Tab-separated table of C-alpha atoms and ligand atoms in Angstrom:
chain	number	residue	atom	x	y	z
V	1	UNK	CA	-24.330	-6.639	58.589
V	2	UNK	CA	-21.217	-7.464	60.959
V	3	UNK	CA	-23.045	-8.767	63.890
V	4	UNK	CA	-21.801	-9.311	67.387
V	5	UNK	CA	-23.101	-12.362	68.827
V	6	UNK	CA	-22.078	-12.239	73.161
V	7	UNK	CA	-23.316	-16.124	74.231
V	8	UNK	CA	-22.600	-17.668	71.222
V	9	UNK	CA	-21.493	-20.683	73.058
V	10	UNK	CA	-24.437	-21.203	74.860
V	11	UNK	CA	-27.585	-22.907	74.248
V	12	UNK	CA	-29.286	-20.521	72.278
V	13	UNK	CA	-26.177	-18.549	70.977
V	14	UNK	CA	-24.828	-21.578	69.142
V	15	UNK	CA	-27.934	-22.102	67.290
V	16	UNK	CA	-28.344	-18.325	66.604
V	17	UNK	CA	-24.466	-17.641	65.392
V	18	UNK	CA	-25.005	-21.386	62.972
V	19	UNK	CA	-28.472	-19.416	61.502
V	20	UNK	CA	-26.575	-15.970	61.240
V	21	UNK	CA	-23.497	-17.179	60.015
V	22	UNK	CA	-24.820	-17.967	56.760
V	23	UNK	CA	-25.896	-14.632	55.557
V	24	UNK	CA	-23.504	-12.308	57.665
V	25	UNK	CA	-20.271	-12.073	59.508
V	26	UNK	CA	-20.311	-12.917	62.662
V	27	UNK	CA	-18.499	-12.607	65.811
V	28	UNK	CA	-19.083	-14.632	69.103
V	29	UNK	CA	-17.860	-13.615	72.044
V	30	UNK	CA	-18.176	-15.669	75.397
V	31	UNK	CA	-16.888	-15.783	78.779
V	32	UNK	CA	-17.348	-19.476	78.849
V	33	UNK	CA	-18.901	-19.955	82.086
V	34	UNK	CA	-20.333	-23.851	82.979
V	35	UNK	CA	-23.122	-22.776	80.580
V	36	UNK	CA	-20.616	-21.824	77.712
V	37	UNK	CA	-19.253	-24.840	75.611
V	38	UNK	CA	-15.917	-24.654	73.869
V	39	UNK	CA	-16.694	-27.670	71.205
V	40	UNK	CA	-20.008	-25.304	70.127
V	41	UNK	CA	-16.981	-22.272	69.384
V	42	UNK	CA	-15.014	-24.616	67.365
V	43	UNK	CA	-16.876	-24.516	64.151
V	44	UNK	CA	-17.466	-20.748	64.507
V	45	UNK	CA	-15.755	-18.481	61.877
V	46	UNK	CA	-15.005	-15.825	64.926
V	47	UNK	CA	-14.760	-16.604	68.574
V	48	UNK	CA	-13.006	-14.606	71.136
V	49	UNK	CA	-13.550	-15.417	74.591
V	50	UNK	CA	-14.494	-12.729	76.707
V	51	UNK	CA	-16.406	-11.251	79.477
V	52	UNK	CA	-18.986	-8.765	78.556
V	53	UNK	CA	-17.562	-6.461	81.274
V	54	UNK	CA	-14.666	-5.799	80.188
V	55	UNK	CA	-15.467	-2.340	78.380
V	56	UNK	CA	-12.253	-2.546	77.152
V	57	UNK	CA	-11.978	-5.781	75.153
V	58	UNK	CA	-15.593	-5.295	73.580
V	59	UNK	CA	-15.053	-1.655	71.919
V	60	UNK	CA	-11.781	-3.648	70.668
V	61	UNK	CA	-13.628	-5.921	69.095
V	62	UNK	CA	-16.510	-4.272	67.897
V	63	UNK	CA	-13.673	-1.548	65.976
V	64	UNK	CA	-11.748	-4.529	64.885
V	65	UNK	CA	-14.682	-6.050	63.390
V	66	UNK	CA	-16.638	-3.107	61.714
V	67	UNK	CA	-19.746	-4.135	64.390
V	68	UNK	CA	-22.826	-2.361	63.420
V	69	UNK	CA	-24.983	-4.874	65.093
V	70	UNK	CA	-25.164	-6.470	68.903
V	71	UNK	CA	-27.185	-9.252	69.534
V	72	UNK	CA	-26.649	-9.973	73.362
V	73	UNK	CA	-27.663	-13.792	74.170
V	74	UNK	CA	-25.122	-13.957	77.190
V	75	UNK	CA	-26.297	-14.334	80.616
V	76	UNK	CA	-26.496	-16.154	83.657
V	77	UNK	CA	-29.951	-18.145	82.688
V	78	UNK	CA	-30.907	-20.476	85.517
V	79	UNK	CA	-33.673	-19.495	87.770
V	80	UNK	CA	-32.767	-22.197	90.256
V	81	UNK	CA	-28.587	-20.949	90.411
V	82	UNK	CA	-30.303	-17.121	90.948
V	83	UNK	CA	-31.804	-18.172	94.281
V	84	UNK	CA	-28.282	-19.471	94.902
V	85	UNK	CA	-26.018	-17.271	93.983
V	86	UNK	CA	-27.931	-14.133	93.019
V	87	UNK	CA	-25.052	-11.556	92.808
V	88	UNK	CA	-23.384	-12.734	89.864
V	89	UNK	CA	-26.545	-12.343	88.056
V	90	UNK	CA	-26.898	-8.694	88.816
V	91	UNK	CA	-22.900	-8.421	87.592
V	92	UNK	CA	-23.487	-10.410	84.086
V	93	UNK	CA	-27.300	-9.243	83.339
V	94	UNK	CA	-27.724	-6.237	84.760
V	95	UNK	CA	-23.797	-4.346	84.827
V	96	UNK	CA	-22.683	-6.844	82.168
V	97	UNK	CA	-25.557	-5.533	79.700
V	98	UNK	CA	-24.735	-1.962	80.490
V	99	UNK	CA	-21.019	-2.445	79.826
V	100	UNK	CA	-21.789	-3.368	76.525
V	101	UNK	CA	-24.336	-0.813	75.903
V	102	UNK	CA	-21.694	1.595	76.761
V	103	UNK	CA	-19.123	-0.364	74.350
V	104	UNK	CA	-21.515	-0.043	72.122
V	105	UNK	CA	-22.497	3.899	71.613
V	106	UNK	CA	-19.244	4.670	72.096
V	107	UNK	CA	-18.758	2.857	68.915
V	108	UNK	CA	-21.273	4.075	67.365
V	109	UNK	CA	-22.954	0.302	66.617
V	110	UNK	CA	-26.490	1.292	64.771
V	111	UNK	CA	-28.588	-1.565	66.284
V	112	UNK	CA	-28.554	-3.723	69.791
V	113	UNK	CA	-31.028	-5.996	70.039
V	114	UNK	CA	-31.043	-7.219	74.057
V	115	UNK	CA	-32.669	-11.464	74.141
V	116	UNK	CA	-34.695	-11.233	77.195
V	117	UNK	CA	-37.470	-13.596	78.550
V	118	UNK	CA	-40.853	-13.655	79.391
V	119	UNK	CA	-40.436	-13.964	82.957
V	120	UNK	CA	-39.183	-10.215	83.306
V	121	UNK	CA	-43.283	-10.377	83.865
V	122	UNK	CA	-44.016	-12.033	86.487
V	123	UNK	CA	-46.609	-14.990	86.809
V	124	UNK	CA	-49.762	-14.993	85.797
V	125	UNK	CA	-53.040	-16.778	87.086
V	126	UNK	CA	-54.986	-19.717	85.106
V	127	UNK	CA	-55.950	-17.216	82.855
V	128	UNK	CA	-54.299	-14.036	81.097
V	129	UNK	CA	-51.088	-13.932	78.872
V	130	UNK	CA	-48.244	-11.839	78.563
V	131	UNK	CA	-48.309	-8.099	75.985
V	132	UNK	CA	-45.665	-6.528	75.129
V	133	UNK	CA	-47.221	-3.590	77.701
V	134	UNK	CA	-47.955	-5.889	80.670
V	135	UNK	CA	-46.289	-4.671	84.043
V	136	UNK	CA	-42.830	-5.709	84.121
V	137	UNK	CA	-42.914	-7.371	87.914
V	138	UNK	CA	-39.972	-10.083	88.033
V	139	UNK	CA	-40.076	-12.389	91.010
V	140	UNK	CA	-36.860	-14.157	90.748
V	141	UNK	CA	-33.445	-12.501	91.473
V	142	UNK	CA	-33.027	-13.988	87.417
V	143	UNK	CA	-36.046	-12.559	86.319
V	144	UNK	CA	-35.464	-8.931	88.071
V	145	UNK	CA	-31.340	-8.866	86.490
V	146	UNK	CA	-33.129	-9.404	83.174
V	147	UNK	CA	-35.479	-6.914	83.849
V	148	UNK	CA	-33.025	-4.585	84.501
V	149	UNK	CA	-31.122	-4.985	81.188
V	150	UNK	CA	-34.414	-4.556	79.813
V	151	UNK	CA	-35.238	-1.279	81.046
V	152	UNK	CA	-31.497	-0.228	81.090
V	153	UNK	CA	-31.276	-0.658	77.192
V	154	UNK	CA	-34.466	1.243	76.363
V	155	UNK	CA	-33.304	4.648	78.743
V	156	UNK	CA	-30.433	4.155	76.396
V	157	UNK	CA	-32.364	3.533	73.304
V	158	UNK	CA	-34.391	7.152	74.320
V	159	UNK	CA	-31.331	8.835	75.700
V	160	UNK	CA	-28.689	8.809	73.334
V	161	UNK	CA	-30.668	7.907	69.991
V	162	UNK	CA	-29.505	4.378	69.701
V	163	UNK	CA	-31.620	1.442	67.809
V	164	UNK	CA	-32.725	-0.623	70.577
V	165	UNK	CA	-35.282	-3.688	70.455
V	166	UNK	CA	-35.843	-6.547	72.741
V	167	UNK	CA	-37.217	-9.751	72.423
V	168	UNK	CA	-38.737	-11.736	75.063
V	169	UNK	CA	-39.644	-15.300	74.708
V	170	UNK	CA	-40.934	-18.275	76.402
V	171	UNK	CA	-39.105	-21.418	77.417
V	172	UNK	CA	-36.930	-22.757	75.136
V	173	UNK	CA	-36.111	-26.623	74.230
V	174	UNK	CA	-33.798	-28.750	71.735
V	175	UNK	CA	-30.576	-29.780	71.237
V	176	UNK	CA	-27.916	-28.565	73.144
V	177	UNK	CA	-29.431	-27.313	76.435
V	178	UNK	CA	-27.563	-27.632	79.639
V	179	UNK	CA	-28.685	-30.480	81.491
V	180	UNK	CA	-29.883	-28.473	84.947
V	181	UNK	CA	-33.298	-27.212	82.905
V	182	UNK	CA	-36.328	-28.804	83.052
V	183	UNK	CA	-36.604	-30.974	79.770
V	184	UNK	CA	-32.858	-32.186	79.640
V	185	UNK	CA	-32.559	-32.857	83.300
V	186	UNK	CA	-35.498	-35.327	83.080
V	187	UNK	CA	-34.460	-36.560	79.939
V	188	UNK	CA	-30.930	-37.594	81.448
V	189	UNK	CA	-32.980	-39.058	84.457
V	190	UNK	CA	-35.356	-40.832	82.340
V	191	UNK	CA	-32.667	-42.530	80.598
V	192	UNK	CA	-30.832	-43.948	83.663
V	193	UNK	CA	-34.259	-44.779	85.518
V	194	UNK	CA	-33.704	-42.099	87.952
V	195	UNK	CA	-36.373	-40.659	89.479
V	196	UNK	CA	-37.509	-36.926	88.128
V	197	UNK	CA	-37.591	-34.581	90.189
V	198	UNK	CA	-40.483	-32.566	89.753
V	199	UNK	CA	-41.163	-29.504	92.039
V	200	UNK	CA	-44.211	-28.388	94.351
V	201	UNK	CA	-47.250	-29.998	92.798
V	202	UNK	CA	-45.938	-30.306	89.013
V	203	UNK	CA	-48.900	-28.055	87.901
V	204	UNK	CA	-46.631	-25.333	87.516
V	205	UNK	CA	-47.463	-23.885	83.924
V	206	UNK	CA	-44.764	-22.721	80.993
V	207	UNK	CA	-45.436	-22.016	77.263
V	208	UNK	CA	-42.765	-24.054	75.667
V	209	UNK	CA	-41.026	-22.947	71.948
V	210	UNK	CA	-37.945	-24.797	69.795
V	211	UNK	CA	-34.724	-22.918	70.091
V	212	UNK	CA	-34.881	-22.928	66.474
V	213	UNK	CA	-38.394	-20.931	66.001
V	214	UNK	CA	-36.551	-18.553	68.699
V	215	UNK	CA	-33.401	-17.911	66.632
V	216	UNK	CA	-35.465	-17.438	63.919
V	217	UNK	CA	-37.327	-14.607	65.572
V	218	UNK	CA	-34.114	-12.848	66.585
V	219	UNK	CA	-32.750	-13.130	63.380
V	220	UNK	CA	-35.986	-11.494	62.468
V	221	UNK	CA	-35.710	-8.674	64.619
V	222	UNK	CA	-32.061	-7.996	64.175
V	223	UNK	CA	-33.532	-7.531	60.700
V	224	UNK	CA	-36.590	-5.720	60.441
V	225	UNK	CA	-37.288	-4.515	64.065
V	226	UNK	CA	-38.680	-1.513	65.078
V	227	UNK	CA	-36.733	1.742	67.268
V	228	UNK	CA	-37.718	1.356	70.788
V	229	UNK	CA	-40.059	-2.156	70.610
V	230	UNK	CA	-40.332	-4.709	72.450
V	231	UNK	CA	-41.353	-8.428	70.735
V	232	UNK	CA	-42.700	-11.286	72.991
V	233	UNK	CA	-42.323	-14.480	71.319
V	234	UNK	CA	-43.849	-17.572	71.812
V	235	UNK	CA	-46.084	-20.660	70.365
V	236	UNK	CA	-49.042	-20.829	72.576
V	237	UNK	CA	-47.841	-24.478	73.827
V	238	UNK	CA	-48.671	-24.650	77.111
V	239	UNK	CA	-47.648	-27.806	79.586
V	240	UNK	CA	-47.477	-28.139	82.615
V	241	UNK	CA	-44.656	-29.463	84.354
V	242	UNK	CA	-46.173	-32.920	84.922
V	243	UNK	CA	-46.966	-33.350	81.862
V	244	UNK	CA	-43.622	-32.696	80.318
V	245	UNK	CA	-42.716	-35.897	82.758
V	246	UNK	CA	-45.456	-38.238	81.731
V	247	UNK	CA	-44.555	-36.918	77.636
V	248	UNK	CA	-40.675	-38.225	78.233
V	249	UNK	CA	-41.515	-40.872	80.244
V	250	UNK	CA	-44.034	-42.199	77.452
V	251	UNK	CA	-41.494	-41.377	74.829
V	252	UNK	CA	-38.702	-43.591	76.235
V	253	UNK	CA	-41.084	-46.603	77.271
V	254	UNK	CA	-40.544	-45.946	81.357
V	255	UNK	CA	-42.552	-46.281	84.165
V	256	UNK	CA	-44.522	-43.297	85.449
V	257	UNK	CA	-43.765	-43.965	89.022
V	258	UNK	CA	-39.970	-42.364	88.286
V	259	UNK	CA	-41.929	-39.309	88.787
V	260	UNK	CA	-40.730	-38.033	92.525
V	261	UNK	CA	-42.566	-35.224	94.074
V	262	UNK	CA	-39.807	-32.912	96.014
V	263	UNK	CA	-39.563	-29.423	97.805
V	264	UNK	CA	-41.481	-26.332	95.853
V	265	UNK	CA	-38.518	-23.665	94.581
V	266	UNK	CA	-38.708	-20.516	96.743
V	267	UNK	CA	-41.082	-17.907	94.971
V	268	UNK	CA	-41.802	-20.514	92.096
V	269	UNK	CA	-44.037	-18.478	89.254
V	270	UNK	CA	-47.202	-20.286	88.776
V	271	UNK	CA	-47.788	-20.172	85.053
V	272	UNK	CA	-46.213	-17.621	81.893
V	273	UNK	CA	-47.904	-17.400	79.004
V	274	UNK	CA	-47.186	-15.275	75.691
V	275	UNK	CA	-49.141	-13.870	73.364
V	276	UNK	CA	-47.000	-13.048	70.225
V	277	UNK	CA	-49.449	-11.097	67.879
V	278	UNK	CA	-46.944	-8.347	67.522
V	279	UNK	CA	-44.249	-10.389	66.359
V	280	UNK	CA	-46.465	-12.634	63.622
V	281	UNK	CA	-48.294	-9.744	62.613
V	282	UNK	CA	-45.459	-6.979	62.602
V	283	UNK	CA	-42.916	-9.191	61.157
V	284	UNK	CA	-44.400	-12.256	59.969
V	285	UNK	CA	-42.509	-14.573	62.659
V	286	UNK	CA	-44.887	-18.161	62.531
V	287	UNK	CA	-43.411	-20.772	64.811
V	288	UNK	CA	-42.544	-23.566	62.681
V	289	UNK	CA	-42.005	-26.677	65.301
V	290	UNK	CA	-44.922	-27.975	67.304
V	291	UNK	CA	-44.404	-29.128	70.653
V	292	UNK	CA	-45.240	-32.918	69.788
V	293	UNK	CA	-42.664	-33.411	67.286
V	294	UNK	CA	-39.700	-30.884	68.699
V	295	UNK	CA	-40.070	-32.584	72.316
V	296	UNK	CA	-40.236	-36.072	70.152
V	297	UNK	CA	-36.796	-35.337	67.986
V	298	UNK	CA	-35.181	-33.135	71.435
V	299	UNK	CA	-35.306	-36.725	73.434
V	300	UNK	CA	-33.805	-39.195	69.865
V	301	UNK	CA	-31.191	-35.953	70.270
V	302	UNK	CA	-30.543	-36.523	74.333
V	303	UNK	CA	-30.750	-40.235	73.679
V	304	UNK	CA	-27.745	-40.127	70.872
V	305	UNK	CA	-25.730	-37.527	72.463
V	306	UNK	CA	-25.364	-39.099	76.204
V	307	UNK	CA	-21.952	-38.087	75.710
V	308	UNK	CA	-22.276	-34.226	74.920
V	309	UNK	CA	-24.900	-33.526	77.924
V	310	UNK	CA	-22.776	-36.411	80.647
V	311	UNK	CA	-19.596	-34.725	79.389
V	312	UNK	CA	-21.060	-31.109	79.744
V	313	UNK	CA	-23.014	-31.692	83.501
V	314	UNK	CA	-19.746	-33.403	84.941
V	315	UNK	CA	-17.533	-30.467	83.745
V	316	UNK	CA	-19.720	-27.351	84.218
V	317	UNK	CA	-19.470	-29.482	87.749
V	318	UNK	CA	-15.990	-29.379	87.785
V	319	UNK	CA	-15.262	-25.372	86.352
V	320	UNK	CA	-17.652	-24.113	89.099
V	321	UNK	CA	-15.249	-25.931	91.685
V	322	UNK	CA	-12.093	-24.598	90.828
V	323	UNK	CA	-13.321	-21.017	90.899
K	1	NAD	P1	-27.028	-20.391	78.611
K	1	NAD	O1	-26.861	-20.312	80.087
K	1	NAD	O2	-27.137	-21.725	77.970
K	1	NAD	O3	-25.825	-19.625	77.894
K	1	NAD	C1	-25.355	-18.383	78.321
K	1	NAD	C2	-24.013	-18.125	77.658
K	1	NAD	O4	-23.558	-16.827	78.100
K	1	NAD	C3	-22.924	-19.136	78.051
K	1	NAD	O5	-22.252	-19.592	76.897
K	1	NAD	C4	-22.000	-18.343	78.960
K	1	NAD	O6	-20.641	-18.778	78.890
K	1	NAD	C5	-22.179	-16.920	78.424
K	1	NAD	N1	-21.855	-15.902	79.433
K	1	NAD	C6	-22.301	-15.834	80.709
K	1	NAD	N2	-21.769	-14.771	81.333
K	1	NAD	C7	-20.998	-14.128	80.420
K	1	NAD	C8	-20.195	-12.940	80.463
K	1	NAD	N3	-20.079	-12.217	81.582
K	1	NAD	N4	-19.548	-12.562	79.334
K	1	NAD	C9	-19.643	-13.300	78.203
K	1	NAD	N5	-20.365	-14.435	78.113
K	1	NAD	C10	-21.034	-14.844	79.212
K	1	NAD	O7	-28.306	-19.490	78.295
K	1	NAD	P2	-29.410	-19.667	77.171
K	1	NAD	O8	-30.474	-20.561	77.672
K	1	NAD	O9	-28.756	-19.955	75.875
K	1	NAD	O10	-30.023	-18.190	77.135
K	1	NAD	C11	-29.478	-17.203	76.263
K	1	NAD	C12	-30.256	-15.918	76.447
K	1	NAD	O11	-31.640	-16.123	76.151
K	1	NAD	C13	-30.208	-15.368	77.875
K	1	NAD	O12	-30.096	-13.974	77.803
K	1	NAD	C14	-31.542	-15.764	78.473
K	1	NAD	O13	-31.947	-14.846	79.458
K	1	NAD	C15	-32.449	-15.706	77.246
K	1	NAD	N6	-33.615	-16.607	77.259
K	1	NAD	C16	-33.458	-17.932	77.519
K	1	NAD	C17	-34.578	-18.772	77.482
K	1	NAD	C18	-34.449	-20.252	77.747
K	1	NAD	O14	-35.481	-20.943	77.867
K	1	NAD	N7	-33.263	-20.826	77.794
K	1	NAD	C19	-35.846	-18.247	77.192
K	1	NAD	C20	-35.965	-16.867	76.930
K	1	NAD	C21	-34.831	-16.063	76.957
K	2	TYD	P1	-36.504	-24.325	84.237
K	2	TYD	O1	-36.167	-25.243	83.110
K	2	TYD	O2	-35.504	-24.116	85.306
K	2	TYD	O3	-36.947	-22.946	83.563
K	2	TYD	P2	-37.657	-21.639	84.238
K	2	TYD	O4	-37.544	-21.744	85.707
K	2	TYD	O5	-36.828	-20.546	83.683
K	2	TYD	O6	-39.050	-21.640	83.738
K	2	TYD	O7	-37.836	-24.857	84.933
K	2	TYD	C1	-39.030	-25.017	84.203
K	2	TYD	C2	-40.110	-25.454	85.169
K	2	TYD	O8	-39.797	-26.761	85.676
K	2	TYD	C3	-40.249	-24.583	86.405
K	2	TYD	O9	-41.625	-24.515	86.765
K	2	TYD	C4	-39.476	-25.317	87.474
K	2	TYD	C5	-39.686	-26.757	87.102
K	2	TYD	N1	-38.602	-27.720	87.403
K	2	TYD	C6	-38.892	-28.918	88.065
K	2	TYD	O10	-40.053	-29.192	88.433
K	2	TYD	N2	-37.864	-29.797	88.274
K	2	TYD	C7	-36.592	-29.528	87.885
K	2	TYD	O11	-35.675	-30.365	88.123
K	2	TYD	C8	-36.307	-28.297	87.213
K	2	TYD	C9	-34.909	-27.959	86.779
K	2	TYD	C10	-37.359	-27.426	86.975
């Protein structure tokens, strides 16, 4: 396979194009945003930055490169930025995914596999998880751009006969995450005995899986997946947000009173939850990281790395200024 990786310098795209890059060639193509991080593309065999809407540039690319195979990571990820600044989520995840999609049939690539998330189903009560057939009811301006890509690569998966799957998977942790989610941000706190910042009453519920086990069940997909399916992936390792605090906390020997209580996020989902039958049983995916030890090696990682995440928060900072 020639694979096209779009977010390769991103959290999850870096891990993905290291994992794919061993068995096929691969091509990364990123934008670069604050999210993006040019020291991740330096090790990659192929990196051309690049917006996914330019139609242009990616049919370029994918006839340069004999691209038979999409796997589109990039996005504008962060719930909190969404409530912000919701329209350039609609341009990158919605119009961006579409733009490719287009790039892509008129290329005639045989197989687009779109990484999408959980959320594109709402929240859920204490009880209940997410299928692969549960209504697809976003709440965040995120959650409903992802959505969108979602249902805009299936009508084109039905209407013009391409091989289109998407994955959907819970919260992700480990190395190399941007330092405004949850687990990094109160790792960096944690380590300068700031306070955390923990939102509404911390009870707030997500089902928590290594970025590895994730790549791993792309790769998987990219690989064996069905026409037309949708895969939820996830580990059934539920936490709430309070006790992700107290875990770190615990981990690095600090007080629990660093944990600060501030303002709820607008229209925060109470709890997601996945059940990923169809993946384990369908494709054999098994998560192979449990939540004790990942979080346990993720914080030795943000505790030997200060520099990577400081360097990364203070000049994601600065890019987003100059625009
Ligand atoms: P990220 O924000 O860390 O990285 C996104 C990457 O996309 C960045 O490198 C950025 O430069 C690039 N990008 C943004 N706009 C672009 C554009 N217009 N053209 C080209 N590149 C562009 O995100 P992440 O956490 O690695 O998430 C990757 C994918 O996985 C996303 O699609 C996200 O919705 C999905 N996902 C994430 C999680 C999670 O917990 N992080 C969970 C489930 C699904
Ligand atoms: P986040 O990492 O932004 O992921 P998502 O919103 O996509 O699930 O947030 C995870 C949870 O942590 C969510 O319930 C919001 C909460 N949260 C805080 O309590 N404090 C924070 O500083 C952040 C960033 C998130």
């Amino acid at each position: 396979m020639n694979v096209l990786v779009t977010g390769g310098a991103g959290f999850i795209g870096r891990h993905l194009v290291d994992m794919l890059e061993k068995e096929y060639l691969v091509v990364n193509v990123d934008k670069l945003t604050y999210a993006g991080d040019p020291e991740a593309t330096a090790s990659q065999k192929n990196f051309i930055k690049g917006d996914i809407l330019d139609q242009k540039k990616m049919e370029e690319i994918i006839q340069h490169y004999h691209i038979d195979t999409i796997v589109h990571a990039a996005a504008e990820s962060h719930v909190d930025r969404s409530i912000v600044h919701p329209l350039v989520f609609t341009d990158t995840n919605v119009k961006g995914t579409q733009v490719l999609l287009e790039a892509a049939k008129n290329c005639e690539v045989k197989t687009f596999v779109q990484v999408s998330t959980d959320e594109v189903y709402g929240s859920l009560g204490q009880k209940g998880l997410f299928y692969e057939d549960s209504p697809i009811s976003p709440n965040s301006p995120y959650a409903a751009s992802k959505a969108s890509g979602d249902l805009i690569t299936l009508a084109y998966g039905r209407t013009y006969g391409m091989k289109v799957m998407i994955t959907r998977c819970s919260n992700n942790y480990g190395p190399y995450q941007f330092p405004e989610k949850l687990i990094p941000r109160l790792i960096g706190k944690a380590l300068y005995d700031e306070h955390l910042p923990i939102y509404g009453d911390g009870l707030n519920i997500r089902d928590w899986l290594h970025v590895e086990d994730h790549c791993r069940a792309i790769k998987l997909v990219m690989e064996e997946g069905i026409d037309g399916e949708v895969y939820n992936i996830g580990c059934q390792s539920e936490k709430t947000n309070l006790e992700i605090a107290k875990s770190i906390l615990m981990s690095l020997d600090k007080p629990q009173s660093l944990i600060s209580y501030v303002s709820d996020r607008l229209g925060h989902d109470r709890r997601y939850a996945i059940n990923a039958d169809k993946i384990q049983r369908e494709l054999g995916w098994q998560p192979l990281i449990d939540m004790e030890s990942g979080l346990r090696s993720t914080i030795e990682w943000y505790k030997e790395n200060k520099d990577w995440w400081e360097k990364k928060w203070y000049e994601g900072r600065r890019r987003e200024a100059v625009k």
